CSV table of C-alpha atoms in Angstrom, one decimal:
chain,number,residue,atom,x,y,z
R,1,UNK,CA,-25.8,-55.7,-156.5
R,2,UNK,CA,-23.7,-56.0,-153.5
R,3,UNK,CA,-23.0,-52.9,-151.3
R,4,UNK,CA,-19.7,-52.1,-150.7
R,5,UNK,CA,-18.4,-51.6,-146.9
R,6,UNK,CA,-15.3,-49.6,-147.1
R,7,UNK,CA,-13.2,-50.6,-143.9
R,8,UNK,CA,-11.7,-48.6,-141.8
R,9,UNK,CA,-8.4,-47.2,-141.9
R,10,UNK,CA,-5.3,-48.5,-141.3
R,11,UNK,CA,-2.0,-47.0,-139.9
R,12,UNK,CA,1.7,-47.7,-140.8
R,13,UNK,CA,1.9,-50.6,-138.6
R,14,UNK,CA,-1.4,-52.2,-139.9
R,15,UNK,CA,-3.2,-51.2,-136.8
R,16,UNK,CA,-7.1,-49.8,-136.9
R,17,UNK,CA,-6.5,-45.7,-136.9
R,18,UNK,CA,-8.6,-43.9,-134.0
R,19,UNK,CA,-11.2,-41.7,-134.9
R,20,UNK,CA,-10.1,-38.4,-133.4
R,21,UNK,CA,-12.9,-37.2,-130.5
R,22,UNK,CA,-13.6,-33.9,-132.5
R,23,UNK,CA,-14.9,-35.8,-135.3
R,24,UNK,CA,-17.8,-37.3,-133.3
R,25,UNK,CA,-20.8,-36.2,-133.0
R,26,UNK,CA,-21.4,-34.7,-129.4
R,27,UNK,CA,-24.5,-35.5,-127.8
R,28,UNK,CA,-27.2,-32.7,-126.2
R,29,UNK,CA,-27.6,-33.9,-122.6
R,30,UNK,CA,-30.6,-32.9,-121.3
R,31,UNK,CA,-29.2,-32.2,-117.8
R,32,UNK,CA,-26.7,-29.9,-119.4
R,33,UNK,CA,-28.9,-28.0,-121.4
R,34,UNK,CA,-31.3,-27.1,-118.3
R,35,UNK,CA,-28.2,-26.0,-116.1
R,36,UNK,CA,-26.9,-23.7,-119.4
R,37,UNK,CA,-30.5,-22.2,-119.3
R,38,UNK,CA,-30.9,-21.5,-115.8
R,39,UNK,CA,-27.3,-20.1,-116.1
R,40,UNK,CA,-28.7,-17.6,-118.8
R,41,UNK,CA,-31.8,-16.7,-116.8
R,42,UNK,CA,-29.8,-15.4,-114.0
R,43,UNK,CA,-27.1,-13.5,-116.3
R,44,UNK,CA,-29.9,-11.7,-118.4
R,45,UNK,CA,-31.9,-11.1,-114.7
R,46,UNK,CA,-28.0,-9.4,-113.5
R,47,UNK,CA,-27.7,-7.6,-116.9
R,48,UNK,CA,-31.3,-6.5,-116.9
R,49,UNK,CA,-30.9,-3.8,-113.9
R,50,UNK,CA,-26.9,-3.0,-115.2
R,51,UNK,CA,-28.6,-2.0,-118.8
R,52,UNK,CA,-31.3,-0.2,-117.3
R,53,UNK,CA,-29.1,1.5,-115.0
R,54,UNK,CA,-26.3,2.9,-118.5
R,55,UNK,CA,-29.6,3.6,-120.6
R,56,UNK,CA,-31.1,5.6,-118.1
R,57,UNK,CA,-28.2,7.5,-117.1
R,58,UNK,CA,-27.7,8.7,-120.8
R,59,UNK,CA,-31.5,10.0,-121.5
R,60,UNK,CA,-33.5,12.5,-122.2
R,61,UNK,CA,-36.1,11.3,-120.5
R,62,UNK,CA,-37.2,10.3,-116.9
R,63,UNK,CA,-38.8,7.1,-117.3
R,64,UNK,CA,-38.7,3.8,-115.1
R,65,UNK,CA,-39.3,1.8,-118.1
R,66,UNK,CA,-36.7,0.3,-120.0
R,67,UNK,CA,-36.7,1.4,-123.4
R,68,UNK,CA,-34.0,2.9,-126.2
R,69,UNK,CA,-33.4,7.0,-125.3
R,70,UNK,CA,-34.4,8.9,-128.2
R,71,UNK,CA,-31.4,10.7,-127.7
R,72,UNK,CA,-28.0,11.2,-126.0
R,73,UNK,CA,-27.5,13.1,-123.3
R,74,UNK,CA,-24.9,13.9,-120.7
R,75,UNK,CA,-27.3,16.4,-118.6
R,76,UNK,CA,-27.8,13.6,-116.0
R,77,UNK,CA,-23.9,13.7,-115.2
R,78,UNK,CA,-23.9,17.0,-115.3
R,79,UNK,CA,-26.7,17.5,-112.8
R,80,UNK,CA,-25.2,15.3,-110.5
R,81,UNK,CA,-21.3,16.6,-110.9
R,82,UNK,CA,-21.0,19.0,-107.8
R,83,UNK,CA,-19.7,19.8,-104.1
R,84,UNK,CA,-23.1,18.3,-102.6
R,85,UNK,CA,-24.1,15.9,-104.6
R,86,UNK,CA,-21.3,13.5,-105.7
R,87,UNK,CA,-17.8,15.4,-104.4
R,88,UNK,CA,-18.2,15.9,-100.7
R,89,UNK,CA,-20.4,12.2,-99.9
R,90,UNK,CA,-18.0,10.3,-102.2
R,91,UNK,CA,-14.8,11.7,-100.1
R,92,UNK,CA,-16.6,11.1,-96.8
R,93,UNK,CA,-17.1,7.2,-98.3
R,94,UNK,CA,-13.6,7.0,-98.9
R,95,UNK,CA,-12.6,8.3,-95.6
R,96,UNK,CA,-15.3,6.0,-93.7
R,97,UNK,CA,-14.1,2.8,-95.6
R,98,UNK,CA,-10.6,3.4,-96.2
R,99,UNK,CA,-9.9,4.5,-92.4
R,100,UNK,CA,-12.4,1.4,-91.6
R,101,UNK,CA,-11.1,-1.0,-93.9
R,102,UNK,CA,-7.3,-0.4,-93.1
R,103,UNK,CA,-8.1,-0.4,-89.3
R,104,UNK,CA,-10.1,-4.1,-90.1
R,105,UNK,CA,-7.5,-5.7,-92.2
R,106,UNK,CA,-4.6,-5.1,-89.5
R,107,UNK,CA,-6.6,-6.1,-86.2
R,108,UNK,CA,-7.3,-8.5,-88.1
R,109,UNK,CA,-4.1,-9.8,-88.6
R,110,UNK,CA,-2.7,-9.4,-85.5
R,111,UNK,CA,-6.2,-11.7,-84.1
R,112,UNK,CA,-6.1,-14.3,-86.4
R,113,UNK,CA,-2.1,-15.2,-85.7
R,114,UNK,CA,-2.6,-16.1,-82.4
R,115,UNK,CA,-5.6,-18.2,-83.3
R,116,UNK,CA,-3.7,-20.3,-86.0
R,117,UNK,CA,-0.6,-20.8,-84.2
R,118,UNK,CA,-0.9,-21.2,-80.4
R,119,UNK,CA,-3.4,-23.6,-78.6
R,120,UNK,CA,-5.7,-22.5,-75.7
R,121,UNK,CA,-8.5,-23.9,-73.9
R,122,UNK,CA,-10.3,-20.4,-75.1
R,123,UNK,CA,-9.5,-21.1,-78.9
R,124,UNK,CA,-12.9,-23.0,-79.7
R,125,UNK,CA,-15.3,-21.1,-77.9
R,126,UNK,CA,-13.7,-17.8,-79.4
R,127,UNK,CA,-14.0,-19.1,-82.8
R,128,UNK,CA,-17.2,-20.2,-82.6
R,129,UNK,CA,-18.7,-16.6,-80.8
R,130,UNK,CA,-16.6,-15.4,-83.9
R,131,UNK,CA,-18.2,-17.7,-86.4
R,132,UNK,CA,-22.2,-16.5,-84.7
R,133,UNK,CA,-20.6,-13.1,-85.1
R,134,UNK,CA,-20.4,-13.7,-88.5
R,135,UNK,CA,-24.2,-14.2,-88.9
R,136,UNK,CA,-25.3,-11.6,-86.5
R,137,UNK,CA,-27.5,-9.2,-88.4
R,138,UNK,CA,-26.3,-5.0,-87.8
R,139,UNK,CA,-29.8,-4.1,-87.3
R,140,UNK,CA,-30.2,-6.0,-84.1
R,141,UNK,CA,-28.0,-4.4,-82.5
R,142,UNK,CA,-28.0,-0.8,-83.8
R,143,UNK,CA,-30.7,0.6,-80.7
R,144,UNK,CA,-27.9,-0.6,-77.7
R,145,UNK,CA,-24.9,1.2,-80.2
R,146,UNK,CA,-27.1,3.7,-80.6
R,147,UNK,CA,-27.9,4.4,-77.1
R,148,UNK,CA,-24.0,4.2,-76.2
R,149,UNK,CA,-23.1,6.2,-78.6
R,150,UNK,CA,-25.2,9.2,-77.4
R,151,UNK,CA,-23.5,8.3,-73.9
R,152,UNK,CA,-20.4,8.4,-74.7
R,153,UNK,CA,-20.6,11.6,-77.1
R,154,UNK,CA,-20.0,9.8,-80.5
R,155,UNK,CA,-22.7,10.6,-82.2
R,156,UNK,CA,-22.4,12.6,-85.4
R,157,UNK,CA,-18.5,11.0,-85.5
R,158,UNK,CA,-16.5,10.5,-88.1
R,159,UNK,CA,-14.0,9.0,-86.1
R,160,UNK,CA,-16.9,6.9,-84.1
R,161,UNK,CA,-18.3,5.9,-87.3
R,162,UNK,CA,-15.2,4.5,-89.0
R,163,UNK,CA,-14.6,2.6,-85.8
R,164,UNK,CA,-17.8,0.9,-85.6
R,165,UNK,CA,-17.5,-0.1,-89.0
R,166,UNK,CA,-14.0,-1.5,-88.3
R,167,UNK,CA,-15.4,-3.4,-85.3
R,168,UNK,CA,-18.8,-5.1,-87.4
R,169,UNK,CA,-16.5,-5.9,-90.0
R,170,UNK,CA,-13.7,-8.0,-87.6
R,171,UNK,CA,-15.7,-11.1,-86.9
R,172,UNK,CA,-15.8,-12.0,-90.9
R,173,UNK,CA,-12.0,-10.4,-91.1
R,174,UNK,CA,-10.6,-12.8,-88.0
R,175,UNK,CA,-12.3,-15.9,-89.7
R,176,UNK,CA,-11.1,-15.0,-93.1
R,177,UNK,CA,-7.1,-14.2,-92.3
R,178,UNK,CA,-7.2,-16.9,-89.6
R,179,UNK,CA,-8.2,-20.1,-92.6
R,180,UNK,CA,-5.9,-17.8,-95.0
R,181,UNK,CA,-2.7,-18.3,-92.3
R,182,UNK,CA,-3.3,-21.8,-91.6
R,183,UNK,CA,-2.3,-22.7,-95.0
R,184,UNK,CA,1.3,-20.6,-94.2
R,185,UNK,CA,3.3,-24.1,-93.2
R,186,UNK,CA,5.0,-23.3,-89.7
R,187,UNK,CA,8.2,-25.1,-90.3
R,188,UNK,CA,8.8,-21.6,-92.4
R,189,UNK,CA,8.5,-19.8,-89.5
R,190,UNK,CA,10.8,-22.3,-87.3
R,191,UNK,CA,13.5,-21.4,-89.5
R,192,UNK,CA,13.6,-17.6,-89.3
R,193,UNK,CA,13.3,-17.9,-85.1
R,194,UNK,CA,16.4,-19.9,-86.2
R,195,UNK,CA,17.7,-17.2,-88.3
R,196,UNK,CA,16.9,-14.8,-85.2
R,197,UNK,CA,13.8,-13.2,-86.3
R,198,UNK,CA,11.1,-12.2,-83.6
R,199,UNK,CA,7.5,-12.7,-83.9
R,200,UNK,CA,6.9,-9.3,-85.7
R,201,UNK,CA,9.5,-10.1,-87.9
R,202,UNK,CA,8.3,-13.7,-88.8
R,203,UNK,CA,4.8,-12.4,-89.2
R,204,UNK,CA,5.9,-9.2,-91.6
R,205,UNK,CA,8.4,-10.9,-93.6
R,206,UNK,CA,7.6,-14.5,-93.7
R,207,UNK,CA,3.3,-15.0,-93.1
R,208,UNK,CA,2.3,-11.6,-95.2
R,209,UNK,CA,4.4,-12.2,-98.1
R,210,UNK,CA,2.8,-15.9,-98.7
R,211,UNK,CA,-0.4,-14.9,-97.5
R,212,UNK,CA,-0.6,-11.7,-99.6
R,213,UNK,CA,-3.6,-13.3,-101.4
R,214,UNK,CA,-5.9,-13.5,-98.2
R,215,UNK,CA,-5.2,-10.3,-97.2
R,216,UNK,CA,-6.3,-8.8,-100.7
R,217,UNK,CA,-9.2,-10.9,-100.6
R,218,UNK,CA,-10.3,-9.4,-96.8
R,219,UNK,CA,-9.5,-6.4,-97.9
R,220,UNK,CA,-11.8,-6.5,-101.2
R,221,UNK,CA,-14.8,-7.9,-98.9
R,222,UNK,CA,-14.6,-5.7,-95.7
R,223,UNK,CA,-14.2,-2.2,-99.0
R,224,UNK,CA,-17.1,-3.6,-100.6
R,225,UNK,CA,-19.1,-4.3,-97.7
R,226,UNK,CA,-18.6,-0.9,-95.9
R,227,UNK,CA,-19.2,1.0,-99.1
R,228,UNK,CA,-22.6,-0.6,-99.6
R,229,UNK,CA,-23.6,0.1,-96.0
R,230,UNK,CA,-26.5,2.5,-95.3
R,231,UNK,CA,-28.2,1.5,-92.1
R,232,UNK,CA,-24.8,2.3,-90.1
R,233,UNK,CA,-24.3,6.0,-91.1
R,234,UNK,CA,-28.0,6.9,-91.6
R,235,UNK,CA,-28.2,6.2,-87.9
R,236,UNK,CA,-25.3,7.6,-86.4
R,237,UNK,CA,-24.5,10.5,-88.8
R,238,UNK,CA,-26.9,13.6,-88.5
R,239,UNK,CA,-25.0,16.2,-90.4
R,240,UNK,CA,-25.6,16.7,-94.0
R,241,UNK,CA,-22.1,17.2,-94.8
R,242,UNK,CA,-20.7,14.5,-93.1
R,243,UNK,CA,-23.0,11.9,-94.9
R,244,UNK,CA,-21.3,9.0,-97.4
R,245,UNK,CA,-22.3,8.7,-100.7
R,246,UNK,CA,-24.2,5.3,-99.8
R,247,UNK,CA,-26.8,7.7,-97.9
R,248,UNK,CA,-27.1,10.2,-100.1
R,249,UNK,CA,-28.5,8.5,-102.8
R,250,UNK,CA,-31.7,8.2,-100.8
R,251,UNK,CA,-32.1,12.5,-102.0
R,252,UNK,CA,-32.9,11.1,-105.6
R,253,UNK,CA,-35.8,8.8,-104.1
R,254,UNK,CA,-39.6,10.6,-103.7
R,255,UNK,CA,-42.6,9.1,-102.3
R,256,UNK,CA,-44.4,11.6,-105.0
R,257,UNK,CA,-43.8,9.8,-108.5
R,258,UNK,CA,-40.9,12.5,-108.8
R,259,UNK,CA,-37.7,10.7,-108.6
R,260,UNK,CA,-35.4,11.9,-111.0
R,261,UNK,CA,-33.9,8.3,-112.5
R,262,UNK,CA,-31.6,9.5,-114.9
R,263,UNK,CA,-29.3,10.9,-111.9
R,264,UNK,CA,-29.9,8.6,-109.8
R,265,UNK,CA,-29.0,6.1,-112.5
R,266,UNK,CA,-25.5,8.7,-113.1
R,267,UNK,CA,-25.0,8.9,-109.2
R,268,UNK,CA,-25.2,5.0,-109.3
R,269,UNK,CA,-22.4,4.3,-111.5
R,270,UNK,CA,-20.2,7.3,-110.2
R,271,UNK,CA,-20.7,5.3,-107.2
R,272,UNK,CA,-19.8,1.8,-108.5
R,273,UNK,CA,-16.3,3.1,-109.9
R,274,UNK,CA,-14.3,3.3,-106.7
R,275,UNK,CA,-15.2,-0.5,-105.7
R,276,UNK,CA,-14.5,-1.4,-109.5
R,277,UNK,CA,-11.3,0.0,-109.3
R,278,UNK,CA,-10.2,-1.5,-106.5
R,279,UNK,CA,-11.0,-5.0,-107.7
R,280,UNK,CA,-9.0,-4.1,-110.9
R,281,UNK,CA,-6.1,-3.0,-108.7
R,282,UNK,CA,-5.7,-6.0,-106.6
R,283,UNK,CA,-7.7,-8.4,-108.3
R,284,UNK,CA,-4.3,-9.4,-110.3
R,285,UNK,CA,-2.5,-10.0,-106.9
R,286,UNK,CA,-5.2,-13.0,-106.2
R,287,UNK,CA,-4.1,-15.4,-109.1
R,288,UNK,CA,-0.8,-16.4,-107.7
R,289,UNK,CA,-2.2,-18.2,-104.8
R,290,UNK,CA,0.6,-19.4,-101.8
R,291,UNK,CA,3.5,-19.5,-103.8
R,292,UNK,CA,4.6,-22.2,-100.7
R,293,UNK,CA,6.6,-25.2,-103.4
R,294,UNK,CA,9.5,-24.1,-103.7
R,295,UNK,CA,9.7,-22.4,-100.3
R,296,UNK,CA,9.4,-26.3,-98.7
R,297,UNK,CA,11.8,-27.6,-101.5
R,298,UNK,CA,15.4,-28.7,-99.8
Protein backbone atom coordinates (compact mmCIF):
# COMPACT_ATOMS: atom_id res chain seq x y z
CA UNK A 1 0.00 0.00 0.00
CA UNK A 2 1.14 3.30 -1.00
CA UNK A 3 1.75 6.05 1.64
CA UNK A 4 0.10 9.05 1.17
CA UNK A 5 2.22 12.51 1.21
CA UNK A 6 -0.22 15.17 1.98
CA UNK A 7 1.34 18.42 0.29
CA UNK A 8 1.65 21.40 1.71
CA UNK A 9 -0.71 24.16 1.73
CA UNK A 10 -1.68 26.40 -0.53
CA UNK A 11 -2.81 30.16 -0.39
CA UNK A 12 -5.47 32.09 -2.40
CA UNK A 13 -3.18 32.77 -5.13
CA UNK A 14 -1.92 29.20 -5.42
CA UNK A 15 1.35 30.00 -3.81
CA UNK A 16 3.11 27.55 -1.06
CA UNK A 17 1.73 29.10 2.51
CA UNK A 18 4.77 29.82 5.05
CA UNK A 19 5.10 27.98 8.02
CA UNK A 20 4.79 30.66 10.73
CA UNK A 21 8.41 30.75 12.97
CA UNK A 22 6.40 29.90 16.25
CA UNK A 23 5.38 26.64 14.91
CA UNK A 24 9.01 25.43 14.57
CA UNK A 25 10.66 23.66 16.69
CA UNK A 26 13.48 25.94 18.41
CA UNK A 27 16.65 24.44 18.84
CA UNK A 28 18.82 24.25 22.47
CA UNK A 29 22.16 25.83 21.63
CA UNK A 30 24.64 24.76 23.67
CA UNK A 31 26.42 28.17 23.87
CA UNK A 32 23.15 29.59 25.07
CA UNK A 33 22.35 27.29 27.59
CA UNK A 34 25.92 27.70 29.34
CA UNK A 35 25.62 31.66 29.26
CA UNK A 36 21.76 31.24 30.92
CA UNK A 37 23.47 29.04 33.60
CA UNK A 38 26.28 31.10 34.50
CA UNK A 39 23.63 33.95 34.40
CA UNK A 40 21.71 31.91 37.17
CA UNK A 41 24.85 31.14 39.23
CA UNK A 42 25.60 34.68 39.80
CA UNK A 43 21.76 35.82 40.48
CA UNK A 44 21.32 32.98 43.12
CA UNK A 45 25.20 33.96 44.54
CA UNK A 46 23.50 37.97 44.68
CA UNK A 47 20.22 36.59 46.15
CA UNK A 48 21.97 34.29 48.49
CA UNK A 49 23.46 37.16 50.95
CA UNK A 50 19.96 39.57 50.19
CA UNK A 51 17.89 36.34 51.64
CA UNK A 52 20.17 35.77 54.44
CA UNK A 53 20.25 39.28 55.24
CA UNK A 54 15.55 39.53 55.38
CA UNK A 55 15.66 36.01 57.24
CA UNK A 56 18.01 37.07 59.71
CA UNK A 57 16.63 40.29 60.37
CA UNK A 58 13.15 38.72 61.28
CA UNK A 59 14.51 35.85 63.80
CA UNK A 60 14.49 34.66 66.92
CA UNK A 61 17.58 33.50 66.72
CA UNK A 62 21.29 34.61 66.30
CA UNK A 63 22.72 32.29 63.91
CA UNK A 64 25.10 32.87 60.90
CA UNK A 65 23.57 29.99 59.16
CA UNK A 66 21.06 30.29 56.80
CA UNK A 67 18.09 28.42 57.77
CA UNK A 68 14.00 29.08 58.07
CA UNK A 69 13.36 31.24 61.65
CA UNK A 70 11.17 29.30 63.78
CA UNK A 71 9.40 32.27 64.29
CA UNK A 72 8.62 35.94 63.59
CA UNK A 73 9.98 38.47 65.21
CA UNK A 74 10.36 42.28 65.07
CA UNK A 75 12.76 42.53 68.28
CA UNK A 76 15.76 43.01 65.91
CA UNK A 77 14.14 46.29 64.60
CA UNK A 78 13.22 47.16 67.72
CA UNK A 79 16.65 46.82 69.19
CA UNK A 80 18.13 48.83 66.69
CA UNK A 81 15.27 51.76 66.42
CA UNK A 82 16.95 54.55 68.66
CA UNK A 83 18.95 58.03 68.93
CA UNK A 84 22.41 56.12 68.85
CA UNK A 85 21.99 53.41 66.93
CA UNK A 86 20.09 54.12 63.65
CA UNK A 87 18.72 58.00 64.12
CA UNK A 88 21.66 60.11 64.82
CA UNK A 89 24.45 58.06 62.19
CA UNK A 90 21.77 57.86 59.53
CA UNK A 91 21.24 61.89 59.68
CA UNK A 92 24.99 62.41 59.87
CA UNK A 93 25.01 60.00 56.38
CA UNK A 94 22.58 62.17 54.92
CA UNK A 95 24.22 65.35 55.83
CA UNK A 96 27.91 63.95 54.65
CA UNK A 97 26.55 62.70 51.27
CA UNK A 98 23.87 65.07 50.47
CA UNK A 99 26.22 68.23 51.38
CA UNK A 100 28.96 66.06 49.40
CA UNK A 101 27.05 64.96 46.63
CA UNK A 102 25.36 68.40 45.82
CA UNK A 103 28.76 70.13 46.17
CA UNK A 104 30.15 67.15 43.49
CA UNK A 105 27.43 67.29 41.00
CA UNK A 106 27.74 71.26 40.51
CA UNK A 107 31.68 71.57 40.38
CA UNK A 108 31.29 69.21 38.38
CA UNK A 109 29.36 70.85 35.98
CA UNK A 110 30.80 73.96 35.93
CA UNK A 111 34.54 71.65 35.12
CA UNK A 112 33.35 69.56 32.59
CA UNK A 113 31.77 72.69 30.29
CA UNK A 114 34.86 74.09 29.75
CA UNK A 115 36.40 70.79 28.91
CA UNK A 116 33.74 69.91 26.13
CA UNK A 117 33.47 73.16 24.56
CA UNK A 118 36.70 75.13 24.39
CA UNK A 119 40.14 73.80 23.19
CA UNK A 120 43.42 74.24 25.10
CA UNK A 121 46.79 72.89 24.82
CA UNK A 122 46.03 71.81 28.74
CA UNK A 123 42.78 69.81 27.72
CA UNK A 124 44.59 66.37 27.13
CA UNK A 125 46.88 66.28 29.90
CA UNK A 126 43.97 67.39 32.35
CA UNK A 127 41.88 64.71 31.10
CA UNK A 128 44.12 62.17 31.31
CA UNK A 129 45.46 63.25 35.21
CA UNK A 130 41.59 63.15 35.49
CA UNK A 131 41.08 59.79 33.96
CA UNK A 132 44.43 58.25 36.53
CA UNK A 133 42.32 60.10 39.05
CA UNK A 134 39.70 57.93 38.44
CA UNK A 135 41.74 54.81 39.29
CA UNK A 136 43.54 56.18 42.19
CA UNK A 137 42.76 54.09 45.23
CA UNK A 138 41.51 56.55 48.66
CA UNK A 139 43.64 54.50 50.78
CA UNK A 140 46.87 55.64 49.22
CA UNK A 141 46.47 58.72 49.93
CA UNK A 142 44.62 58.89 53.29
CA UNK A 143 48.17 59.25 55.66
CA UNK A 144 49.22 62.81 53.54
CA UNK A 145 45.13 63.92 54.04
CA UNK A 146 45.49 62.83 57.25
CA UNK A 147 48.50 64.56 58.24
CA UNK A 148 46.98 67.98 56.58
CA UNK A 149 44.09 67.63 58.13
CA UNK A 150 45.53 67.74 61.66
CA UNK A 151 47.54 70.92 60.34
CA UNK A 152 45.07 72.73 59.21
CA UNK A 153 42.56 71.91 62.25
CA UNK A 154 39.95 69.74 60.26
CA UNK A 155 40.01 66.92 61.95
CA UNK A 156 36.80 65.69 63.59
CA UNK A 157 34.88 68.08 60.75
CA UNK A 158 31.85 67.80 59.40
CA UNK A 159 32.30 70.43 57.16
CA UNK A 160 36.10 68.99 56.32
CA UNK A 161 34.65 65.65 55.89
CA UNK A 162 31.85 66.48 53.42
CA UNK A 163 34.44 68.39 51.46
CA UNK A 164 36.90 65.70 51.05
CA UNK A 165 34.35 63.56 49.97
CA UNK A 166 33.21 66.11 47.36
CA UNK A 167 36.82 66.43 46.20
CA UNK A 168 37.51 62.22 45.81
CA UNK A 169 34.38 62.05 44.19
CA UNK A 170 35.24 64.99 41.24
CA UNK A 171 37.65 63.16 39.13
CA UNK A 172 34.83 60.31 38.23
CA UNK A 173 32.06 63.41 38.34
CA UNK A 174 34.23 65.65 35.63
CA UNK A 175 34.69 62.50 33.32
CA UNK A 176 31.10 61.48 33.69
CA UNK A 177 29.28 65.17 32.97
CA UNK A 178 32.09 66.03 30.59
CA UNK A 179 31.05 62.55 27.84
CA UNK A 180 27.29 63.38 29.07
CA UNK A 181 27.76 67.25 27.52
CA UNK A 182 29.45 66.26 24.50
CA UNK A 183 26.45 64.69 23.24
CA UNK A 184 24.50 68.30 23.86
CA UNK A 185 24.96 69.47 19.91
CA UNK A 186 26.55 73.07 20.06
CA UNK A 187 24.75 74.60 17.18
CA UNK A 188 21.83 74.66 20.16
CA UNK A 189 23.88 76.75 22.05
CA UNK A 190 24.84 79.14 18.90
CA UNK A 191 21.40 79.98 18.69
CA UNK A 192 20.53 81.29 22.23
CA UNK A 193 24.05 83.55 22.07
CA UNK A 194 21.89 84.57 19.09
CA UNK A 195 18.88 85.00 21.03
CA UNK A 196 21.15 87.00 23.64
CA UNK A 197 21.64 84.48 26.30
CA UNK A 198 25.10 84.44 28.30
CA UNK A 199 27.05 81.54 29.11
CA UNK A 200 25.16 80.95 32.48
CA UNK A 201 22.12 81.23 30.71
CA UNK A 202 22.99 78.78 27.83
CA UNK A 203 24.42 76.33 30.27
CA UNK A 204 21.07 76.48 32.85
CA UNK A 205 18.54 76.63 30.27
CA UNK A 206 19.81 74.93 27.18
CA UNK A 207 22.85 72.04 28.35
CA UNK A 208 20.99 70.96 31.88
CA UNK A 209 17.57 70.55 30.45
CA UNK A 210 18.97 67.95 27.61
CA UNK A 211 21.52 66.62 29.73
CA UNK A 212 19.21 66.07 32.76
CA UNK A 213 19.85 62.33 32.32
CA UNK A 214 23.74 62.60 33.03
CA UNK A 215 23.37 64.56 35.74
CA UNK A 216 20.89 61.96 37.48
CA UNK A 217 23.17 59.42 36.67
CA UNK A 218 26.35 61.35 38.47
CA UNK A 219 24.31 62.05 41.01
CA UNK A 220 23.10 58.31 41.71
CA UNK A 221 26.92 57.19 41.50
CA UNK A 222 28.76 59.95 43.53
CA UNK A 223 25.11 59.15 46.61
CA UNK A 224 25.86 55.59 46.36
CA UNK A 225 29.48 55.80 46.51
CA UNK A 226 29.75 58.21 49.48
CA UNK A 227 27.14 56.31 51.39
CA UNK A 228 29.05 53.07 51.19
CA UNK A 229 32.29 54.81 52.27
CA UNK A 230 33.97 53.72 55.55
CA UNK A 231 37.62 54.24 55.33
CA UNK A 232 37.06 58.20 54.84
CA UNK A 233 35.09 58.98 58.05
CA UNK A 234 36.60 56.15 60.24
CA UNK A 235 39.77 58.11 59.78
CA UNK A 236 38.99 61.59 60.06
CA UNK A 237 35.88 61.47 62.39
CA UNK A 238 36.71 60.79 66.17
CA UNK A 239 33.52 61.71 67.86
CA UNK A 240 30.92 59.18 68.43
CA UNK A 241 28.15 61.30 67.66
CA UNK A 242 29.34 62.73 64.64
CA UNK A 243 29.92 59.12 63.04
CA UNK A 244 27.70 58.03 59.65
CA UNK A 245 25.80 55.19 59.62
CA UNK A 246 28.39 53.36 57.21
CA UNK A 247 30.75 53.35 60.44
CA UNK A 248 28.67 52.46 62.83
CA UNK A 249 27.75 49.29 61.69
CA UNK A 250 31.16 48.10 62.62
CA UNK A 251 29.50 48.26 66.75
CA UNK A 252 27.41 45.05 65.71
CA UNK A 253 30.84 43.28 64.70
CA UNK A 254 32.90 41.16 67.80
CA UNK A 255 36.07 39.43 67.45
CA UNK A 256 34.38 37.17 70.46
CA UNK A 257 31.71 34.88 68.49
CA UNK A 258 29.19 37.57 69.90
CA UNK A 259 27.95 39.54 67.10
CA UNK A 260 24.46 40.11 67.25
CA UNK A 261 23.26 39.20 63.35
CA UNK A 262 19.77 39.73 63.55
CA UNK A 263 20.50 43.67 64.10
CA UNK A 264 23.05 43.95 62.16
CA UNK A 265 21.06 42.22 59.43
CA UNK A 266 17.93 45.09 60.63
CA UNK A 267 20.60 47.93 60.68
CA UNK A 268 21.65 46.70 57.09
CA UNK A 269 18.45 47.09 55.43
CA UNK A 270 17.50 50.39 57.40
CA UNK A 271 20.60 51.34 55.80
CA UNK A 272 19.92 50.22 52.21
CA UNK A 273 16.51 52.32 52.05
CA UNK A 274 17.76 55.80 51.58
CA UNK A 275 20.02 54.70 48.36
CA UNK A 276 16.88 52.65 47.24
CA UNK A 277 14.82 55.43 47.38
CA UNK A 278 16.84 57.58 45.56
CA UNK A 279 17.15 55.28 42.58
CA UNK A 280 13.33 54.96 42.61
CA UNK A 281 13.10 58.79 42.59
CA UNK A 282 15.22 59.56 39.77
CA UNK A 283 15.63 56.32 38.18
CA UNK A 284 12.43 57.32 35.99
CA UNK A 285 14.17 60.62 34.88
CA UNK A 286 16.97 58.25 33.07
CA UNK A 287 14.67 56.56 30.34
CA UNK A 288 14.09 59.59 28.25
CA UNK A 289 17.67 59.89 27.13
CA UNK A 290 18.70 63.45 25.09
CA UNK A 291 15.44 64.31 23.88
CA UNK A 292 17.94 66.30 20.96
CA UNK A 293 15.43 65.26 17.43
CA UNK A 294 13.30 67.46 17.40
CA UNK A 295 15.38 70.21 18.94
CA UNK A 296 17.73 69.94 15.47
CA UNK A 297 14.53 69.56 13.29
CA UNK A 298 14.05 72.96 11.04
Amino acid sequence: MAAVVTPPPLTSAGRTAVVPATRRRRRLRPGRVAVNAVLLVVSVLYVLPLLWMVLASVSDTNSFRLTLPSSLTLDNFDAVLNVDTTYRPMLNSLLLCGFGTAVTVVVSVFAAYPLSRYRSRLRRPFLYTILFSTGLPITAVMIPVYSMFVQVNLIDSMPGTTLFLAASALPFGIWLMKNFMDGVPVVLEEAARIDGANTLQVLWRVVLPLMRPGVVVVTIFTFIGMWGNFFVPFILLLSPEKLPASVSVFTFLSAHDQTQYGQLSAFSLLYSLPVVLLYLLLARKLGGGFALGGALKG
